[in-house]
């Protein structure tokens, strides 16, 4: 035992914060795997293979929602409660919950732990990370509790199928699932029973957007709101460039996605719908494909064009420092701004009165290109090992990498290799492509101070 603890201590000393973070998530997946193996969380007599259980563990901690087995036939109410608890860990991050526990118990937070928080929450500065953590945690838990009560009361009043206990159980599950963008279907129907309940769907859309817009954005919005209340609307608050970009591109992708979905399905699956339902359905799928994984219909009824559009939205994912995965909205946004600036002959990328750092532009280019390559390789492998259409494979890969959880029904029939590929994609999608690259950079490696002579190369 002492030898093992010595090994752990040496590993912590030698490893970078990113390496420790990735190891922490992997360790959490292992713990989740053993928890899901316990029979107390399953219906009597129900068995599930070890690989499918591990698949479920990765999907839970990455807050994806893809499953190889029907959850409503496997996990009992205790299992659902366990999943809700795991959604919190996967959505908020292991370091956030560990920090909250340390703050509550009065333990001192070390410099190394602060560095882990900085990495896990994508923060540019070390200062203020602990304050950000418990502010975010308090805000998100309050949102889940408030909307859990709203959903519970609403279901109890409007739906005769729900008694008080069932309404509370379902209401809080929907609230937690929407805020954490989990998207696990524990009923076998997702949100299909609420297909025509516009008020209910609008609340779910709001929670999905809140969960995926980024923790720093929520905190800055709260500070802005408090300042306005305190100064009776006269105070001025300066939002960070990240919050402006995250909010701007989240809205752009949300509206653009909804418009394209509407146009694609207007004369197809939306033909017999009233206009209001067409709009709500378009808005819902534009939001849910960016990370939540909830659905109103069988996805097989959509056009191939719409399914490919869903795949693009899932690949983009949510904002950084949020509960979502994918390449992230600001990454795509910065890449788009860079291309526009390059086409217009400008050396710098300027927006909102600020210039975007060249390092951030390089990171955006690298992350997008490597993410495309990773997904392309995954599609090639699955096309060899799986008996499914190319559209289904593209959709599955985008869903796993974007930690969304939507599927065209091929997850349960994946081969051994197919399941391993999806597991890897879900893990990378949760941790982030940039951090997976930096995982292999040791503390000793550093940039050299000298530079080689520059020589131009013919491009294009």
Short mmCIF file of C-alpha atoms in Angstrom, two decimals:
data_model
loop_
_atom_site.label_atom_id
_atom_site.label_comp_id
_atom_site.label_asym_id
_atom_site.label_seq_id
_atom_site.Cartn_x
_atom_site.Cartn_y
_atom_site.Cartn_z
CA UNK A 1 0.00 0.00 0.00
CA UNK A 2 2.83 2.37 0.89
CA UNK A 3 4.51 1.60 -2.45
CA UNK A 4 1.30 2.47 -4.29
CA UNK A 5 0.91 5.74 -2.39
CA UNK A 6 4.53 6.61 -3.13
CA UNK A 7 3.87 5.99 -6.83
CA UNK A 8 0.82 8.26 -6.71
CA UNK A 9 2.81 11.01 -4.97
CA UNK A 10 5.60 10.82 -7.56
CA UNK A 11 3.07 10.86 -10.40
CA UNK A 12 1.39 13.97 -8.99
CA UNK A 13 4.76 15.69 -8.67
CA UNK A 14 5.94 14.89 -12.19
CA UNK A 15 2.65 15.31 -14.06
CA UNK A 16 1.36 18.54 -15.54
CA UNK A 17 -2.05 19.90 -14.49
CA UNK A 18 -3.54 18.69 -17.79
CA UNK A 19 -2.17 15.18 -17.28
CA UNK A 20 -3.55 15.11 -13.75
CA UNK A 21 -6.93 16.30 -14.99
CA UNK A 22 -7.16 13.62 -17.68
CA UNK A 23 -6.11 10.97 -15.14
CA UNK A 24 -8.76 12.28 -12.73
CA UNK A 25 -11.50 11.87 -15.34
CA UNK A 26 -10.28 8.40 -16.24
CA UNK A 27 -10.21 7.45 -12.55
CA UNK A 28 -13.73 8.80 -12.17
CA UNK A 29 -14.87 6.66 -15.10
CA UNK A 30 -13.40 3.58 -13.41
CA UNK A 31 -15.24 4.39 -10.15
CA UNK A 32 -18.46 4.96 -12.12
CA UNK A 33 -17.96 1.61 -13.87
CA UNK A 34 -17.80 -0.23 -10.56
CA UNK A 35 -20.85 1.64 -9.24
CA UNK A 36 -22.90 0.74 -12.32
CA UNK A 37 -21.90 -2.91 -11.87
CA UNK A 38 -23.68 -3.03 -8.49
CA UNK A 39 -27.00 -4.94 -8.73
CA UNK A 40 -28.76 -2.50 -6.37
CA UNK A 41 -29.08 0.01 -9.23
CA UNK A 42 -30.62 -2.46 -11.69
CA UNK A 43 -33.90 -4.30 -11.93
CA UNK A 44 -33.79 -7.87 -10.50
CA UNK A 45 -32.39 -10.43 -12.92
CA UNK A 46 -31.19 -7.84 -15.45
CA UNK A 47 -27.67 -8.40 -16.72
CA UNK A 48 -25.41 -6.13 -18.77
CA UNK A 49 -21.97 -6.94 -20.17
CA UNK A 50 -18.84 -5.35 -18.74
CA UNK A 51 -18.10 -3.57 -22.03
CA UNK A 52 -21.61 -2.09 -22.16
CA UNK A 53 -21.26 -1.01 -18.53
CA UNK A 54 -17.93 0.67 -19.27
CA UNK A 55 -19.51 2.30 -22.32
CA UNK A 56 -22.26 3.60 -20.04
CA UNK A 57 -19.69 4.87 -17.51
CA UNK A 58 -17.83 6.88 -20.16
CA UNK A 59 -21.09 8.20 -21.61
CA UNK A 60 -22.25 9.28 -18.15
CA UNK A 61 -19.07 11.09 -17.08
CA UNK A 62 -18.73 12.72 -20.50
CA UNK A 63 -22.43 13.66 -20.21
CA UNK A 64 -23.04 12.29 -23.71
CA UNK A 65 -26.18 10.18 -23.53
CA UNK A 66 -25.30 7.42 -26.00
CA UNK A 67 -26.19 3.98 -24.66
CA UNK A 68 -25.89 0.47 -26.02
CA UNK A 69 -28.79 -0.77 -23.87
CA UNK A 70 -32.30 0.62 -23.15
CA UNK A 71 -31.92 2.39 -19.81
CA UNK A 72 -35.60 2.13 -18.87
CA UNK A 73 -35.25 -1.66 -18.96
CA UNK A 74 -31.99 -1.79 -17.00
CA UNK A 75 -31.86 0.80 -14.20
CA UNK A 76 -34.40 1.17 -11.39
CA UNK A 77 -35.20 4.39 -9.51
CA UNK A 78 -32.01 4.06 -7.46
CA UNK A 79 -30.09 3.75 -10.72
CA UNK A 80 -31.74 6.87 -12.11
CA UNK A 81 -30.85 8.81 -8.95
CA UNK A 82 -27.25 7.59 -9.30
CA UNK A 83 -27.23 8.78 -12.91
CA UNK A 84 -28.49 12.20 -11.83
CA UNK A 85 -25.63 12.42 -9.34
CA UNK A 86 -23.13 11.36 -12.00
CA UNK A 87 -24.53 13.97 -14.41
CA UNK A 88 -23.50 16.62 -11.89
CA UNK A 89 -19.95 15.27 -11.71
CA UNK A 90 -19.61 14.94 -15.48
CA UNK A 91 -21.27 18.25 -16.25
CA UNK A 92 -19.63 20.44 -13.62
CA UNK A 93 -16.28 18.67 -13.68
CA UNK A 94 -14.45 16.65 -11.08
CA UNK A 95 -12.34 19.56 -9.86
CA UNK A 96 -15.36 21.80 -9.31
CA UNK A 97 -17.11 19.32 -7.04
CA UNK A 98 -13.85 18.50 -5.24
CA UNK A 99 -13.27 22.22 -4.66
CA UNK A 100 -16.80 22.73 -3.32
CA UNK A 101 -16.24 19.82 -0.93
CA UNK A 102 -12.95 21.32 0.25
CA UNK A 103 -14.53 24.75 0.77
CA UNK A 104 -17.41 23.24 2.77
CA UNK A 105 -15.08 21.18 4.97
CA UNK A 106 -12.70 24.12 5.46
CA UNK A 107 -9.70 22.42 3.85
CA UNK A 108 -6.93 24.55 2.34
CA UNK A 109 -6.85 24.59 -1.45
CA UNK A 110 -3.30 24.06 -2.71
CA UNK A 111 -1.65 25.79 -5.66
CA UNK A 112 -1.68 22.52 -7.62
CA UNK A 113 -5.42 22.15 -7.07
CA UNK A 114 -5.96 25.74 -8.21
CA UNK A 115 -4.01 24.93 -11.37
CA UNK A 116 -6.31 21.95 -11.95
CA UNK A 117 -9.34 24.22 -11.60
CA UNK A 118 -7.79 26.65 -14.07
CA UNK A 119 -7.26 23.85 -16.60
CA UNK A 120 -10.62 22.16 -16.07
CA UNK A 121 -12.56 25.40 -16.45
CA UNK A 122 -10.43 26.86 -19.25
CA UNK A 123 -9.54 29.96 -17.26
CA UNK A 124 -6.78 32.30 -18.53
CA UNK A 125 -5.77 33.37 -14.99
CA UNK A 126 -5.14 31.51 -11.76
CA UNK A 127 -6.59 34.22 -9.55
CA UNK A 128 -10.30 34.02 -8.77
CA UNK A 129 -10.71 30.40 -9.86
CA UNK A 130 -11.96 29.17 -6.47
CA UNK A 131 -14.47 32.00 -6.23
CA UNK A 132 -15.63 31.17 -9.77
CA UNK A 133 -16.10 27.52 -8.83
CA UNK A 134 -18.43 27.96 -5.89
CA UNK A 135 -20.27 30.81 -7.64
CA UNK A 136 -20.94 28.59 -10.66
CA UNK A 137 -21.87 25.62 -8.49
CA UNK A 138 -24.34 27.65 -6.44
CA UNK A 139 -25.92 29.19 -9.52
CA UNK A 140 -26.30 25.91 -11.42
CA UNK A 141 -27.69 24.03 -8.43
CA UNK A 142 -30.18 26.85 -7.83
CA UNK A 143 -31.30 26.66 -11.47
CA UNK A 144 -31.78 22.91 -11.26
CA UNK A 145 -33.75 23.19 -8.02
CA UNK A 146 -35.97 26.06 -9.16
CA UNK A 147 -36.81 24.54 -12.52
CA UNK A 148 -37.16 21.10 -10.93
CA UNK A 149 -39.95 22.53 -8.80
CA UNK A 150 -41.46 24.36 -11.80
CA UNK A 151 -41.48 21.20 -13.93
CA UNK A 152 -42.83 19.07 -11.06
CA UNK A 153 -45.72 21.43 -10.35
CA UNK A 154 -46.44 21.85 -14.05
CA UNK A 155 -46.56 18.10 -14.68
CA UNK A 156 -48.72 17.48 -11.62
CA UNK A 157 -51.24 20.18 -12.60
CA UNK A 158 -51.42 19.64 -16.37
CA UNK A 159 -50.96 15.88 -16.79
CA UNK A 160 -53.33 13.41 -15.13
CA UNK A 161 -50.83 10.59 -15.68
CA UNK A 162 -48.56 12.00 -12.97
CA UNK A 163 -49.20 11.68 -9.27
CA UNK A 164 -47.21 13.98 -6.99
CA UNK A 165 -44.33 11.53 -6.47
CA UNK A 166 -43.98 10.75 -10.19
CA UNK A 167 -44.24 14.44 -11.11
CA UNK A 168 -41.42 15.36 -8.70
CA UNK A 169 -39.23 12.50 -9.88
CA UNK A 170 -39.76 13.29 -13.59
CA UNK A 171 -39.65 17.08 -13.12
CA UNK A 172 -36.29 17.07 -11.36
CA UNK A 173 -34.83 14.54 -13.79
CA UNK A 174 -35.77 16.72 -16.77
CA UNK A 175 -34.37 19.82 -15.04
CA UNK A 176 -31.05 18.14 -14.20
CA UNK A 177 -30.79 16.52 -17.61
CA UNK A 178 -31.42 19.81 -19.43
CA UNK A 179 -29.07 21.95 -17.32
CA UNK A 180 -26.23 19.42 -17.47
CA UNK A 181 -26.98 18.71 -21.15
CA UNK A 182 -26.99 14.99 -20.32
CA UNK A 183 -29.78 13.81 -22.62
CA UNK A 184 -30.06 10.27 -21.25
CA UNK A 185 -33.43 8.73 -22.03
CA UNK A 186 -34.55 6.79 -18.95
CA UNK A 187 -38.19 6.46 -20.09
CA UNK A 188 -37.71 5.25 -23.66
CA UNK A 189 -39.67 8.29 -24.93
CA UNK A 190 -37.33 11.23 -24.23
CA UNK A 191 -39.50 14.38 -24.52
CA UNK A 192 -41.91 12.92 -27.08
CA UNK A 193 -44.93 13.10 -24.68
CA UNK A 194 -44.41 16.89 -24.55
CA UNK A 195 -44.29 17.26 -28.33
CA UNK A 196 -47.12 19.82 -28.43
CA UNK A 197 -46.48 21.56 -25.12
CA UNK A 198 -44.81 24.76 -26.34
CA UNK A 199 -44.39 26.34 -22.90
CA UNK A 200 -42.66 23.23 -21.55
CA UNK A 201 -40.36 22.99 -24.59
CA UNK A 202 -39.38 26.67 -24.36
CA UNK A 203 -38.31 26.16 -20.73
CA UNK A 204 -36.23 23.12 -21.74
CA UNK A 205 -34.62 25.10 -24.59
CA UNK A 206 -33.74 27.87 -22.13
CA UNK A 207 -32.07 25.41 -19.73
CA UNK A 208 -30.13 23.76 -22.54
CA UNK A 209 -28.79 27.13 -23.69
CA UNK A 210 -27.91 28.15 -20.12
CA UNK A 211 -26.02 24.92 -19.50
CA UNK A 212 -24.04 25.20 -22.73
CA UNK A 213 -23.25 28.92 -22.86
CA UNK A 214 -20.27 28.75 -20.47
CA UNK A 215 -19.86 29.17 -16.72
CA UNK A 216 -17.93 32.48 -16.87
CA UNK A 217 -20.69 33.97 -19.04
CA UNK A 218 -23.32 33.09 -16.43
CA UNK A 219 -21.27 34.57 -13.60
CA UNK A 220 -20.61 37.80 -15.50
CA UNK A 221 -24.30 38.06 -16.40
CA UNK A 222 -25.20 37.61 -12.74
CA UNK A 223 -22.71 40.32 -11.72
CA UNK A 224 -24.09 42.65 -14.41
CA UNK A 225 -27.64 42.05 -13.22
CA UNK A 226 -26.74 42.68 -9.56
CA UNK A 227 -24.92 45.87 -10.53
CA UNK A 228 -27.93 47.12 -12.48
CA UNK A 229 -30.23 46.40 -9.55
CA UNK A 230 -27.85 48.01 -7.05
CA UNK A 231 -27.33 51.16 -9.13
CA UNK A 232 -30.90 51.23 -10.50
CA UNK A 233 -29.71 50.71 -14.03
CA UNK A 234 -27.02 53.41 -14.03
CA UNK A 235 -23.93 51.28 -13.40
CA UNK A 236 -21.69 50.20 -16.26
CA UNK A 237 -20.28 46.69 -16.40
CA UNK A 238 -17.49 45.53 -18.71
CA UNK A 239 -17.95 42.03 -20.02
CA UNK A 240 -14.84 40.04 -20.93
CA UNK A 241 -14.08 39.32 -24.57
CA UNK A 242 -14.65 35.62 -23.93
CA UNK A 243 -18.18 36.22 -22.61
CA UNK A 244 -19.01 38.47 -25.57
CA UNK A 245 -17.71 35.89 -28.06
CA UNK A 246 -19.33 32.93 -26.30
CA UNK A 247 -22.72 34.65 -26.11
CA UNK A 248 -22.50 36.07 -29.65
CA UNK A 249 -21.61 32.78 -31.36
CA UNK A 250 -23.99 30.73 -29.20
CA UNK A 251 -26.86 32.91 -30.39
CA UNK A 252 -25.61 32.96 -33.99
CA UNK A 253 -25.33 29.17 -34.21
CA UNK A 254 -28.66 28.71 -32.41
CA UNK A 255 -30.58 31.01 -34.74
CA UNK A 256 -28.76 29.91 -37.91
CA UNK A 257 -29.29 26.26 -37.01
CA UNK A 258 -33.00 26.80 -36.40
CA UNK A 259 -33.44 28.65 -39.72
CA UNK A 260 -31.64 25.94 -41.71
CA UNK A 261 -33.58 23.14 -39.99
CA UNK A 262 -36.83 24.99 -40.71
CA UNK A 263 -35.97 25.44 -44.39
CA UNK A 264 -34.80 21.84 -44.78
CA UNK A 265 -37.88 20.24 -43.20
CA UNK A 266 -40.53 22.81 -44.10
CA UNK A 267 -41.87 20.71 -46.99
CA UNK A 268 -40.94 17.35 -45.51
CA UNK A 269 -41.53 16.30 -41.90
CA UNK A 270 -42.94 19.75 -40.99
CA UNK A 271 -45.52 19.75 -43.82
CA UNK A 272 -48.62 19.10 -41.72
CA UNK A 273 -47.50 21.09 -38.67
CA UNK A 274 -48.94 24.47 -37.68
CA UNK A 275 -46.47 27.34 -38.08
CA UNK A 276 -45.97 27.67 -34.35
CA UNK A 277 -45.01 24.01 -34.04
CA UNK A 278 -42.62 24.29 -36.98
CA UNK A 279 -40.80 27.18 -35.30
CA UNK A 280 -40.66 25.54 -31.84
CA UNK A 281 -39.44 22.23 -33.31
CA UNK A 282 -36.72 24.02 -35.30
CA UNK A 283 -35.59 25.95 -32.23
CA UNK A 284 -35.64 22.82 -30.08
CA UNK A 285 -33.49 20.75 -32.43
CA UNK A 286 -31.08 23.62 -32.98
CA UNK A 287 -30.55 23.72 -29.20
CA UNK A 288 -30.57 20.00 -28.41
CA UNK A 289 -28.16 19.01 -31.19
CA UNK A 290 -25.53 21.32 -29.77
CA UNK A 291 -25.22 19.07 -26.71
CA UNK A 292 -28.41 18.10 -24.89
CA UNK A 293 -29.42 15.01 -26.89
CA UNK A 294 -33.13 15.24 -26.06
CA UNK A 295 -35.56 14.57 -28.89
CA UNK A 296 -39.22 14.99 -29.87
CA UNK A 297 -39.43 12.56 -32.80
CA UNK A 298 -37.73 9.58 -34.33
CA UNK A 299 -34.72 11.06 -36.09
CA UNK A 300 -35.09 8.65 -39.02
CA UNK A 301 -37.97 10.81 -40.29
CA UNK A 302 -35.68 13.74 -41.14
CA UNK A 303 -34.04 14.42 -44.50
CA UNK A 304 -30.44 13.41 -45.07
CA UNK A 305 -29.67 17.13 -45.41
CA UNK A 306 -31.12 17.80 -41.96
CA UNK A 307 -29.23 14.89 -40.41
CA UNK A 308 -25.96 16.21 -41.83
CA UNK A 309 -26.86 19.65 -40.46
CA UNK A 310 -27.47 18.03 -37.06
CA UNK A 311 -24.02 16.43 -37.35
CA UNK A 312 -22.38 19.81 -37.98
CA UNK A 313 -24.15 21.35 -34.98
CA UNK A 314 -23.11 18.41 -32.77
CA UNK A 315 -19.53 18.73 -33.98
CA UNK A 316 -19.50 22.43 -33.04
CA UNK A 317 -20.97 21.69 -29.62
CA UNK A 318 -21.29 24.14 -26.74
CA UNK A 319 -19.14 26.96 -25.40
CA UNK A 320 -15.85 26.35 -23.53
CA UNK A 321 -16.08 26.09 -19.73
CA UNK A 322 -19.59 24.66 -19.95
CA UNK A 323 -21.22 21.26 -19.51
CA UNK A 324 -20.93 20.54 -23.25
CA UNK A 325 -18.35 19.08 -25.59
CA UNK A 326 -17.40 19.36 -29.27
CA UNK A 327 -14.83 21.74 -30.74
CA UNK A 328 -16.71 24.56 -28.96
CA UNK A 329 -18.45 27.64 -30.33
CA UNK A 330 -15.66 30.16 -29.76
CA UNK A 331 -13.17 27.87 -31.52
CA UNK A 332 -15.28 27.79 -34.67
CA UNK A 333 -16.08 31.48 -34.26
CA UNK A 334 -12.44 32.54 -34.03
CA UNK A 335 -11.60 30.38 -37.05
CA UNK A 336 -14.39 32.05 -39.05
CA UNK A 337 -13.22 35.52 -38.00
CA UNK A 338 -9.65 34.63 -38.97
CA UNK A 339 -10.72 33.46 -42.43
CA UNK A 340 -12.74 36.65 -43.00
CA UNK A 341 -9.78 38.80 -41.89
CA UNK A 342 -7.41 36.84 -44.16
CA UNK A 343 -9.72 37.19 -47.16
CA UNK A 344 -10.00 40.94 -46.52
CA UNK A 345 -6.20 41.22 -46.35
CA UNK A 346 -5.98 42.05 -42.66
CA UNK A 347 -3.22 40.69 -40.43
CA UNK A 348 -5.12 41.05 -37.17
CA UNK A 349 -8.48 39.62 -36.08
CA UNK A 350 -10.47 42.36 -34.38
CA UNK A 351 -13.94 42.17 -32.79
CA UNK A 352 -15.78 44.13 -30.08
CA UNK A 353 -12.96 46.68 -29.94
CA UNK A 354 -10.36 44.02 -29.09
CA UNK A 355 -7.68 42.08 -30.99
CA UNK A 356 -7.69 38.31 -30.64
CA UNK A 357 -4.36 36.87 -29.54
CA UNK A 358 -2.38 35.08 -32.25
CA UNK A 359 -1.89 32.07 -29.96
CA UNK A 360 -5.67 31.66 -29.66
CA UNK A 361 -6.02 31.75 -33.45
CA UNK A 362 -3.35 29.06 -33.83
CA UNK A 363 -5.09 26.92 -31.20
CA UNK A 364 -8.42 27.29 -33.00
CA UNK A 365 -6.91 26.22 -36.33
CA UNK A 366 -5.13 23.22 -34.79
CA UNK A 367 -8.14 22.07 -32.73
CA UNK A 368 -10.59 22.26 -35.65
CA UNK A 369 -8.26 20.53 -38.11
CA UNK A 370 -7.30 17.74 -35.72
CA UNK A 371 -10.93 17.27 -34.65
CA UNK A 372 -11.97 16.87 -38.28
CA UNK A 373 -9.14 14.39 -38.83
CA UNK A 374 -10.10 12.43 -35.71
CA UNK A 375 -13.76 12.20 -36.74
CA UNK A 376 -12.78 11.29 -40.32
CA UNK A 377 -10.57 8.43 -39.09
CA UNK A 378 -13.37 7.25 -36.78
CA UNK A 379 -15.84 7.24 -39.68
CA UNK A 380 -13.39 5.27 -41.84
CA UNK A 381 -12.92 2.65 -39.10
CA UNK A 382 -16.65 2.34 -38.46
CA UNK A 383 -17.36 2.02 -42.18
CA UNK A 384 -15.16 -1.10 -42.13
CA UNK A 385 -16.55 -2.65 -38.94
CA UNK A 386 -20.24 -1.67 -38.91
CA UNK A 387 -23.20 -2.56 -41.12
CA UNK A 388 -24.84 0.84 -41.24
CA UNK A 389 -25.31 3.67 -43.72
CA UNK A 390 -22.64 6.34 -44.04
CA UNK A 391 -25.07 8.99 -42.78
CA UNK A 392 -25.72 6.95 -39.63
CA UNK A 393 -21.99 6.58 -39.00
CA UNK A 394 -21.28 10.29 -39.52
CA UNK A 395 -24.18 11.10 -37.19
CA UNK A 396 -22.95 8.67 -34.52
CA UNK A 397 -19.38 9.98 -34.63
CA UNK A 398 -20.49 13.62 -34.42
CA UNK A 399 -22.82 12.78 -31.54
CA UNK A 400 -20.07 11.02 -29.59
CA UNK A 401 -17.43 13.70 -30.19
CA UNK A 402 -19.89 16.49 -29.42
CA UNK A 403 -21.07 14.57 -26.30
CA UNK A 404 -24.64 15.02 -27.53
CA UNK A 405 -26.17 11.56 -27.31
CA UNK A 406 -28.47 11.56 -30.32
CA UNK A 407 -28.42 8.47 -32.52
CA UNK A 408 -30.10 6.96 -35.55
CA UNK A 409 -30.44 3.70 -33.65
CA UNK A 410 -27.13 2.00 -34.40
CA UNK A 411 -25.46 2.35 -30.97
CA UNK A 412 -26.85 -0.93 -29.60
CA UNK A 413 -25.68 -2.87 -32.67
CA UNK A 414 -22.09 -1.58 -32.68
CA UNK A 415 -19.32 -4.16 -32.84
CA UNK A 416 -16.55 -4.43 -30.26
CA UNK A 417 -14.32 -2.13 -32.30
CA UNK A 418 -17.21 0.24 -32.92
CA UNK A 419 -17.94 0.61 -29.22
CA UNK A 420 -14.27 1.26 -28.44
CA UNK A 421 -14.13 3.97 -31.14
CA UNK A 422 -17.21 5.70 -29.72
CA UNK A 423 -15.81 5.43 -26.17
CA UNK A 424 -12.61 7.17 -27.26
CA UNK A 425 -14.56 9.90 -29.04
CA UNK A 426 -16.78 10.55 -26.02
CA UNK A 427 -13.77 10.82 -23.72
CA UNK A 428 -11.88 13.20 -26.03
CA UNK A 429 -15.04 15.22 -26.60
CA UNK A 430 -15.45 15.74 -22.84
CA UNK A 431 -11.80 16.46 -22.01
CA UNK A 432 -11.21 18.52 -25.14
CA UNK A 433 -8.99 18.00 -28.17
CA UNK A 434 -6.51 20.67 -27.08
CA UNK A 435 -5.95 19.06 -23.69
CA UNK A 436 -5.59 15.61 -25.25
CA UNK A 437 -2.78 17.02 -27.39
CA UNK A 438 -1.10 18.68 -24.43
CA UNK A 439 -1.42 15.44 -22.46
CA UNK A 440 1.80 14.23 -24.07
CA UNK A 441 3.80 17.38 -23.30
CA UNK A 442 5.93 16.96 -20.19
CA UNK A 443 7.02 19.65 -17.75
CA UNK A 444 10.55 19.56 -19.11
CA UNK A 445 9.58 20.44 -22.67
CA UNK A 446 9.73 24.13 -23.52
CA UNK A 447 9.99 26.43 -26.48
CA UNK A 448 13.54 27.27 -27.59
CA UNK A 449 14.67 30.89 -27.48
CA UNK A 450 16.43 30.82 -30.83
CA UNK A 451 14.70 31.13 -34.22
CA UNK A 452 15.57 29.73 -37.63
CA UNK A 453 15.69 31.95 -40.74
CA UNK A 454 12.33 32.51 -42.43
CA UNK A 455 11.70 31.29 -45.98
CA UNK A 456 8.45 31.62 -47.92
CA UNK A 457 6.65 28.51 -49.23
CA UNK A 458 4.19 28.36 -52.15
CA UNK A 459 0.65 27.74 -50.83
CA UNK A 460 -2.47 26.98 -52.87
#
